[in-house]
Coordinates of C-alpha atoms and ligand atoms in Angstrom, one line a residue:
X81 CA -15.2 -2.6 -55.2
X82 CA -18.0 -0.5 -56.0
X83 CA -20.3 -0.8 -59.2
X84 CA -23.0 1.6 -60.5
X85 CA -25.2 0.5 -63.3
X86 CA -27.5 2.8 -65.0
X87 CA -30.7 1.3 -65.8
X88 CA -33.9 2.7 -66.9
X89 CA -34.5 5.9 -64.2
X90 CA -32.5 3.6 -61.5
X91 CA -29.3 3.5 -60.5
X92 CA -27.7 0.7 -58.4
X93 CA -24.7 1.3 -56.5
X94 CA -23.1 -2.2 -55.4
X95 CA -20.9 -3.0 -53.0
X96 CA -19.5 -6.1 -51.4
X97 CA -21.7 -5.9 -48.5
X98 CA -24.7 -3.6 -49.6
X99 CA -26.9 -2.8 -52.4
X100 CA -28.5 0.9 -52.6
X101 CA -31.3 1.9 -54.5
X102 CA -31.7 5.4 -55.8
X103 CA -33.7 6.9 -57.9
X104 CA -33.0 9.6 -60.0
X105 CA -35.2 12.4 -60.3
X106 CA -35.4 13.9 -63.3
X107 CA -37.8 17.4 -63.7
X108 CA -40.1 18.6 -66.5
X109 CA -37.4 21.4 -66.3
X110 CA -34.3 19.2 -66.6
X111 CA -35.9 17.9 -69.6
X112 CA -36.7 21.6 -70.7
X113 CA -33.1 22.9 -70.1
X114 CA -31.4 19.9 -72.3
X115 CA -33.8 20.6 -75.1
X116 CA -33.1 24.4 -74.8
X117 CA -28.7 23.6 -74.5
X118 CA -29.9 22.4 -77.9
X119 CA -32.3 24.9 -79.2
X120 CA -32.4 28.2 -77.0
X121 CA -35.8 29.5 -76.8
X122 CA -34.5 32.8 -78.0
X123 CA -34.1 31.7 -81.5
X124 CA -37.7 31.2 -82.0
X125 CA -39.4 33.2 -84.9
X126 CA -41.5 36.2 -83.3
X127 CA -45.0 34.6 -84.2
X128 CA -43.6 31.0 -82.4
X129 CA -44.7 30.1 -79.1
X130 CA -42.3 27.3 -77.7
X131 CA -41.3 26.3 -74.4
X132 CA -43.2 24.9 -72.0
X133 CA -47.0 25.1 -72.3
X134 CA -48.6 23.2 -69.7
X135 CA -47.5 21.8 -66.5
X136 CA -45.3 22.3 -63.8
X137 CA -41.4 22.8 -64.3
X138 CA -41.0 21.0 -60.8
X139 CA -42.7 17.5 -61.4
X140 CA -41.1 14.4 -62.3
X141 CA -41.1 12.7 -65.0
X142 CA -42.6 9.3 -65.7
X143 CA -42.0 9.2 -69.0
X144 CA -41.8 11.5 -72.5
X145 CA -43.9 11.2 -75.8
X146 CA -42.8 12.8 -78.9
X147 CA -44.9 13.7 -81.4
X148 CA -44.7 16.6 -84.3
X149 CA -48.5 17.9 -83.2
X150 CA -50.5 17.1 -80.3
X151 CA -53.4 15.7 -80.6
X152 CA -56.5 14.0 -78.3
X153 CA -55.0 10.8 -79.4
X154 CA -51.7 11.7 -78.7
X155 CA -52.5 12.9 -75.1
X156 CA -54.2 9.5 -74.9
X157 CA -51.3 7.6 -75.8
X158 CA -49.4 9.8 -72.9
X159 CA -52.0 8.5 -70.3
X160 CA -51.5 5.0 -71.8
X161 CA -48.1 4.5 -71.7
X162 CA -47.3 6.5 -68.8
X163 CA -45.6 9.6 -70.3
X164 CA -46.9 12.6 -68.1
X165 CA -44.4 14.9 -70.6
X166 CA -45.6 15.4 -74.2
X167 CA -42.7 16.7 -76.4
X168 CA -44.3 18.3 -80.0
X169 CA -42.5 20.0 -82.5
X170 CA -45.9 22.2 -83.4
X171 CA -46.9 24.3 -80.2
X172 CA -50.2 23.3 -79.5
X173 CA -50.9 26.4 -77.7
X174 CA -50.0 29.1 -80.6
X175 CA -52.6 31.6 -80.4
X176 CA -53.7 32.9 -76.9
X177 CA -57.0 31.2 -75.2
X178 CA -59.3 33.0 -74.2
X179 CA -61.4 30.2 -72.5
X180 CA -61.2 26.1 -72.5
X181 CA -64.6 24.7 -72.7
X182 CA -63.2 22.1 -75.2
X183 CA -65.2 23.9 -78.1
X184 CA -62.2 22.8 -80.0
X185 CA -59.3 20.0 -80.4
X186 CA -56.4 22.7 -78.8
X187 CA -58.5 23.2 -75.8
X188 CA -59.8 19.2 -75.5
X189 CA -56.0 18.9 -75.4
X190 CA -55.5 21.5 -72.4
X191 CA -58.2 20.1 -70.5
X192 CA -57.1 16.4 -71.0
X193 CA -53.9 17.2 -70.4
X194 CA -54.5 19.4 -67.2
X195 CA -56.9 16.2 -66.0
X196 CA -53.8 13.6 -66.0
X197 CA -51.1 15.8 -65.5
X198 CA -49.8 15.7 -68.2
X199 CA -46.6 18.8 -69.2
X200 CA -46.9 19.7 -72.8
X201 CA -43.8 21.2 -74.5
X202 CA -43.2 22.3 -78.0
X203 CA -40.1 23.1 -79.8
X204 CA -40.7 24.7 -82.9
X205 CA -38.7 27.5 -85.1
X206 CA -35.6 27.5 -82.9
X207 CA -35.3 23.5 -83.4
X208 CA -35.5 24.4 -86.7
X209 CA -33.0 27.1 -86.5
X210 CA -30.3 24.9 -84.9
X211 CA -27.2 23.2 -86.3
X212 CA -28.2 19.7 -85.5
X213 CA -31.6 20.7 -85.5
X214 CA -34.7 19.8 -87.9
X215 CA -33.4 20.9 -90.9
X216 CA -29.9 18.9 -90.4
X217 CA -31.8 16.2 -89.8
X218 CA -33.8 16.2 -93.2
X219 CA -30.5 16.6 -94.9
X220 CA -28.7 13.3 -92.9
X221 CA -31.7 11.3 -94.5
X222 CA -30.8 12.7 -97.9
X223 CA -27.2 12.1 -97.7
X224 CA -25.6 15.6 -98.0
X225 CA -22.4 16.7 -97.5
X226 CA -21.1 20.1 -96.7
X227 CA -24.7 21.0 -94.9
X228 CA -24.7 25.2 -93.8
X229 CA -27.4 27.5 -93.2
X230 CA -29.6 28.3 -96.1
X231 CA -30.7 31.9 -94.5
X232 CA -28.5 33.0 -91.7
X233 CA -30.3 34.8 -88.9
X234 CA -29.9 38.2 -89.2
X235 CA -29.8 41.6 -86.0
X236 CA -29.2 38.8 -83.9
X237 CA -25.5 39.1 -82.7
X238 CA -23.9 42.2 -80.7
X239 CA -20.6 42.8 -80.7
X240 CA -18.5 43.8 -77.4
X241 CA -15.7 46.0 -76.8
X242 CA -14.5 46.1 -72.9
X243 CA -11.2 48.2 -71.2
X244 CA -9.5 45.7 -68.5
X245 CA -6.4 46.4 -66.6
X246 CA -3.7 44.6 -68.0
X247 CA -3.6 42.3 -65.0
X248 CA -7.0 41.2 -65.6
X249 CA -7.3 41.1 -69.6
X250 CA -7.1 36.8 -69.6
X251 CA -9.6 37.0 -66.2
X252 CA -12.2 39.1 -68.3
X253 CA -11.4 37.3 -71.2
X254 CA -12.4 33.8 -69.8
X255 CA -15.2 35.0 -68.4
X256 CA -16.5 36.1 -71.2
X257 CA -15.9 33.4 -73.5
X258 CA -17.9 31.1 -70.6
X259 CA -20.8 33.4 -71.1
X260 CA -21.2 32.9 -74.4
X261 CA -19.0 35.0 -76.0
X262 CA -16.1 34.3 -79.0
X263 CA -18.3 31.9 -81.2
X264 CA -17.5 32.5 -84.6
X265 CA -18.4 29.4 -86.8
X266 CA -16.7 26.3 -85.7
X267 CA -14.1 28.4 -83.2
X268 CA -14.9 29.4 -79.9
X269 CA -12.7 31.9 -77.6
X270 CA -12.4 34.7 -80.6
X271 CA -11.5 38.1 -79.6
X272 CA -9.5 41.1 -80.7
X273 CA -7.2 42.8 -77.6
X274 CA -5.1 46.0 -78.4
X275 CA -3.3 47.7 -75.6
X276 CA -3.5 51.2 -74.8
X277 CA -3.8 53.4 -71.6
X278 CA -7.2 54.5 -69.9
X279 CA -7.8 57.5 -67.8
X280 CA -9.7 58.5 -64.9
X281 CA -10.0 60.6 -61.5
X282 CA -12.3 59.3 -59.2
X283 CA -14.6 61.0 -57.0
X284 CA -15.4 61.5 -53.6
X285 CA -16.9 58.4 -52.1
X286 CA -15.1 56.2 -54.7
X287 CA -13.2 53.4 -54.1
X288 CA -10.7 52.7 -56.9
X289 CA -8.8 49.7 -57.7
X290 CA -6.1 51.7 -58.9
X291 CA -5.6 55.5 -58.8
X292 CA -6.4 57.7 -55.5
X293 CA -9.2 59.4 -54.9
X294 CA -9.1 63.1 -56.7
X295 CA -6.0 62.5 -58.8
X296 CA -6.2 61.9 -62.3
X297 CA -4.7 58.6 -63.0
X298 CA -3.4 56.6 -66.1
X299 CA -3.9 52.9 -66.4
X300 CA -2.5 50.3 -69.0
X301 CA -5.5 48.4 -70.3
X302 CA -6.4 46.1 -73.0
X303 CA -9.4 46.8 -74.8
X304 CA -10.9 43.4 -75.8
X305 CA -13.3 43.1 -78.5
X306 CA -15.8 40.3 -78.9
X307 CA -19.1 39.3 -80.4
X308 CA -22.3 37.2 -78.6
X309 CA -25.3 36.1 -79.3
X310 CA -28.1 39.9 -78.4
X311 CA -30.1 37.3 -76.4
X312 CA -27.1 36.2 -73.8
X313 CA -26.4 40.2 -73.4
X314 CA -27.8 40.4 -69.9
X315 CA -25.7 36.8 -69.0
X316 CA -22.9 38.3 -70.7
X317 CA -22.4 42.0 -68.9
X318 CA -23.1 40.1 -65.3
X319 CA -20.1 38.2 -66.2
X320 CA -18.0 40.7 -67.4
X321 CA -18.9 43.0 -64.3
X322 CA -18.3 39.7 -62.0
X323 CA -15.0 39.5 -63.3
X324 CA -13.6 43.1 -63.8
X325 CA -12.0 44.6 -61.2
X326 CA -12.9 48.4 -61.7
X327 CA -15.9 49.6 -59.3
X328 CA -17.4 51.2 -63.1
X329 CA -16.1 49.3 -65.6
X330 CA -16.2 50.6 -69.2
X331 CA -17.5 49.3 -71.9
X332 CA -19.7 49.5 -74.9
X333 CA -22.4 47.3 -76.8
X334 CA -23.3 47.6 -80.6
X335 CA -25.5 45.9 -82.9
X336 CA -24.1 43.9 -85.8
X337 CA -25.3 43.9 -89.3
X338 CA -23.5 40.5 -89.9
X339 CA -25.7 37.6 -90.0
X340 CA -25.0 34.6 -88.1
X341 CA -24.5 31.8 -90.4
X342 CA -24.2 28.9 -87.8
X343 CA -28.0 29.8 -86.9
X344 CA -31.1 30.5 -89.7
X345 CA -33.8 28.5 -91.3
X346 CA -33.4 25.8 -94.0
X347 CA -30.0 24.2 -95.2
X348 CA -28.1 23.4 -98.2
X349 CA -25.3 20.9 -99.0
X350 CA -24.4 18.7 -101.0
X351 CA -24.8 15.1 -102.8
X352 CA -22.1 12.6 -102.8
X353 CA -23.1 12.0 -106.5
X354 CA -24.8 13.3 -109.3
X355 CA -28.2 12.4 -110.2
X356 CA -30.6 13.0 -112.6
X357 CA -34.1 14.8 -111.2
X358 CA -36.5 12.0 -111.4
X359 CA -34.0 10.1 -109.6
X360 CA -33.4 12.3 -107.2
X361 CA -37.3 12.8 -106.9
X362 CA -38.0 9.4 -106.2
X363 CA -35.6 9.0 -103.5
X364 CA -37.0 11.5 -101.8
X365 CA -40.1 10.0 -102.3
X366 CA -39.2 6.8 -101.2
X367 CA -37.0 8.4 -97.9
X368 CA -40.0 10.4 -96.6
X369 CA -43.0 8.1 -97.6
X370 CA -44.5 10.8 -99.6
X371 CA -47.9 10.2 -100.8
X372 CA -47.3 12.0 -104.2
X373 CA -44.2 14.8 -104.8
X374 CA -45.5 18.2 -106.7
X375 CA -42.8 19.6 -108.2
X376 CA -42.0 22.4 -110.9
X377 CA -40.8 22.0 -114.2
X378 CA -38.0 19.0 -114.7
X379 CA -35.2 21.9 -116.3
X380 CA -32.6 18.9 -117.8
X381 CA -30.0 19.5 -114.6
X382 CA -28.0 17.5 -113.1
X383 CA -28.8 17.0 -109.2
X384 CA -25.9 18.0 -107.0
X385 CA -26.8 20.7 -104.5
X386 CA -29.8 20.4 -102.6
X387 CA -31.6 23.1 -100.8
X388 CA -34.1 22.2 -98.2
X389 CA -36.1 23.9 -95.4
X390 CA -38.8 21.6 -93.6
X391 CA -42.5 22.7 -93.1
X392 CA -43.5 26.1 -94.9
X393 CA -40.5 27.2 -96.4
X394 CA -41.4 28.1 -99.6
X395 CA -40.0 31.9 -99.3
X396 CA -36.6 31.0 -98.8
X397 CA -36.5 29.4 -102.4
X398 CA -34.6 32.7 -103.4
X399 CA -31.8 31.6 -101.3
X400 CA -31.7 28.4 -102.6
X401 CA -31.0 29.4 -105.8
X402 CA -28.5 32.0 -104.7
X403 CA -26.7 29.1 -103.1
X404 CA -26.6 27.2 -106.4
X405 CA -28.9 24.2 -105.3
X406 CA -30.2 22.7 -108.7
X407 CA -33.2 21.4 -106.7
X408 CA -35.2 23.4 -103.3
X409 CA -37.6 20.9 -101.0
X410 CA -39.9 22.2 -98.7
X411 CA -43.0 20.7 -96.9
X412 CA -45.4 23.0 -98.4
X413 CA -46.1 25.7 -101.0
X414 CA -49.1 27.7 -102.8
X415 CA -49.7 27.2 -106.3
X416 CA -48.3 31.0 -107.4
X417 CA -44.8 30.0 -105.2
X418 CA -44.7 27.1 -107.9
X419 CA -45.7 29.4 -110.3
X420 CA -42.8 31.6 -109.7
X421 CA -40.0 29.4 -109.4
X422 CA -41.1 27.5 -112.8
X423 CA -38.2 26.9 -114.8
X424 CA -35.6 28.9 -112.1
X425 CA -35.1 25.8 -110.1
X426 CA -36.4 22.3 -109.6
X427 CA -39.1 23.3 -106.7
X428 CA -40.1 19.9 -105.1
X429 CA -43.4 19.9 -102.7
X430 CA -42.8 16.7 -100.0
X431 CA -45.6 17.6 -97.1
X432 CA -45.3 19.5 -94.0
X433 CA -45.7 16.0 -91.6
X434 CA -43.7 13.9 -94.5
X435 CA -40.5 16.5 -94.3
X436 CA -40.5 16.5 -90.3
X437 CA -41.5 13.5 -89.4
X438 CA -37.8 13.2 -88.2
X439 CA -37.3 16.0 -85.8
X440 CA -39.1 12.8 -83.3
X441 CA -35.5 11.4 -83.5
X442 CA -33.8 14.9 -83.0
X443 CA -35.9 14.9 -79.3
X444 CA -35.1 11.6 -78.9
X445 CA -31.4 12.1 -79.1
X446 CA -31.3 15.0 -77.4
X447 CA -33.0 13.7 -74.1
X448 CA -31.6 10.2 -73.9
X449 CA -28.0 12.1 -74.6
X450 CA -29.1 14.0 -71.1
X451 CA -30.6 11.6 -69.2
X452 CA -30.2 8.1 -70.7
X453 CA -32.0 6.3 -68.1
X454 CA -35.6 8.0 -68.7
X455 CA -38.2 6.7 -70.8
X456 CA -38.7 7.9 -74.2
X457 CA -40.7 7.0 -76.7
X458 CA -42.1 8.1 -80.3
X459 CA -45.8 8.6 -80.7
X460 CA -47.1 5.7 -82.7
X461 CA -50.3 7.9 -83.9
X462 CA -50.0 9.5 -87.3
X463 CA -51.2 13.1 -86.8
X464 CA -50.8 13.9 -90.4
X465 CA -53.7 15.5 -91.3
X466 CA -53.2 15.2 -95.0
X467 CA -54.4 11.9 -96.6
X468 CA -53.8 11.1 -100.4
X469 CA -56.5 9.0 -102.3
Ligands
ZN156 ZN1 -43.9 22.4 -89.1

């Protein structure tokens, strides 16, 4: 009879006559790679800077501290509780240093955190850009229903077209579709396959799979069309040339125009219910603990579809009311983005900290789904900076 409890980093396997202890080693970059299954780094904005910031992909970890910004406090607290990974949602690091005297709080951080090796990782814009990710999260606490991307990313998807012998078409195929390939919405292994016959002579020095040397010859093929993801595109072709049989296989990449609506920042969906504004207002209020809600205009509407981007999202209020949402939330917005929205839509202003303060929990699922056994915990220091009298 053999047993094996998981508990905390340890596992114990029991027998009748032994008991074994092993510990379970789990890296800075184990941690890294199930936040980035999650959230590919590739999907960051252009001006982001996630990923790992400081520390060593190869060291263990003790323990993980989430936070939304890193702080001295919050590097602290790591020390404290024995955490030597911080987890923030806001890179610390975000413009390049060109010295760390400690002249200011981001390099106090470096330094403290480079002292008690401590790793420092931040997932910004593509946690945000995620299904799942910050944005979904905001709209589990408001109870929506029907929840898609607000702005689908755009020039961010390729599309594939590939000639494989008819004896290797499903080979190709499934090779492809394990690289990434075929995603289209909530179905996976999409393609297009036509048959049709190639031509080719190869030269001297050639070895063909099919065909002799110096003789033109005729192959039934299937050409298989497929789209990806541009950043798995150097994944993708090693796969494909894995997999094909042909010493020069042909094929051809494009660039897509379509946008890719299962990633893109913000999200819309739906309210079980009706509601009126000031209703709806002071839920979301009450949900986010927000010290006082600016908002535009009250318009008379009904509350049914809510638009929502956490942090600075106040340019994708255009798409919100293309989408139909009677009511757009955001973290934060300047006076003339109220301005220009009053009386277009209900334009409700929450606080940058106040609408993320949940993407803590989206870490925290994320790496106690990977590794259950390791410790996690939420920061319990507030790093908003914004205090209402
Ligand atoms: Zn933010």
């Amino acid at each position: 009879m053999l047993a094996v409890i998981l508990q905390n980093e340890k596992i114990f396997v029991t027998s009748r006559t032994e008991i074994t202890l092993y510990q379970i080693l789990v890296k800075i970059k184990d941690i890294a790679n199930a936040l980035e299954m999650f959230a590919p780094l590739p999907l960051q904005e252009g001006f982001d800077n996630s990923g790992l910031q400081i520390g060593l992909t190869e060291a263990e970890v003790t323990g993980v501290l989430l936070c939304l910004d890193v702080t001295e406090k919050v590097v602290d607290e790591a020390v404290m509780s024995g955490c030597n990974l911080i987890v923030s949602h806001h890179p610390l690091i975000f413009s390049p240093l060109k010295r760390i005297t400690g002249s200011n709080y981001v390099e106090r951080c470096v330094l403290k955190a480079l002292a008690n090796g401590i790793a420092i990782y931040a997932s910004h814009t593509n946690m945000d850009s995620v299904q799942g990710g910050v944005n979904y999260r905001i709209a589990e606490k408001l109870g929506l229903q029907n929840v898609r991307i607000l702005a689908p990313k755009g020039d961010a998807l390729l599309k594939l077209a590939v000639y494989v012998p008819v004896s290797h078409a499903d080979v190709v195929r499934e090779a492809l579709f394990g690289a990434g390939c075929g995603n289209i919405g909530g179905y996976d292994s999409c393609s297009y396959n036509v048959e049709g016959f190639g031509t080719f002579k190869a030269g001297d020095g050639c070895n063909p799979f099919c065909g002799k040397v110096g003789e033109l010859h005729k192959e039934y093929e299937v050409r298989i069309e497929t789209v990806m993801p541009a950043y798995l595109r150097n994944k993708v072709v090693s796969a494909l040339l894995k997999a094909h049989p042909y010493e020069e296989p042909a094929y051809d990449i494009y660039p897509l125009k379509n946008s890719w609506d299962s990633v893109g920042l913000g999200v819309v969906g739906d309210l079980p219910y009706e509601c009126d504004e000031v209703a709806f207002l002071n839920e979301i209020k009450e949900i986010f603990a927000v010290g006082s809600v600016r908002h535009t205009s009250l318009l008379g509407n009904k509350i049914k579809r809510v638009a929502l981007c956490g942090g600075s999202g106040a340019s994708f209020a255009d798409a919100a009311i293309s989408a139909g949402a009677q009511v757009y939330v955001t973290g934060e917005a300047r006076y003339h983005d109220l301005f220009n929205y009053d009386g277009r839509i209900l334009f409700a202003v929450i606080g940058h900290y106040e609408s993320e303060q949940y993407t803590m929990d989206v870490f925290k699922d994320i790496i106690h789904g990977a590794y259950p056994g390791i410790k996690v915990q939420k920061t319990t220091i507030n790093t908003n900076p914004v205090n209402y009298l």
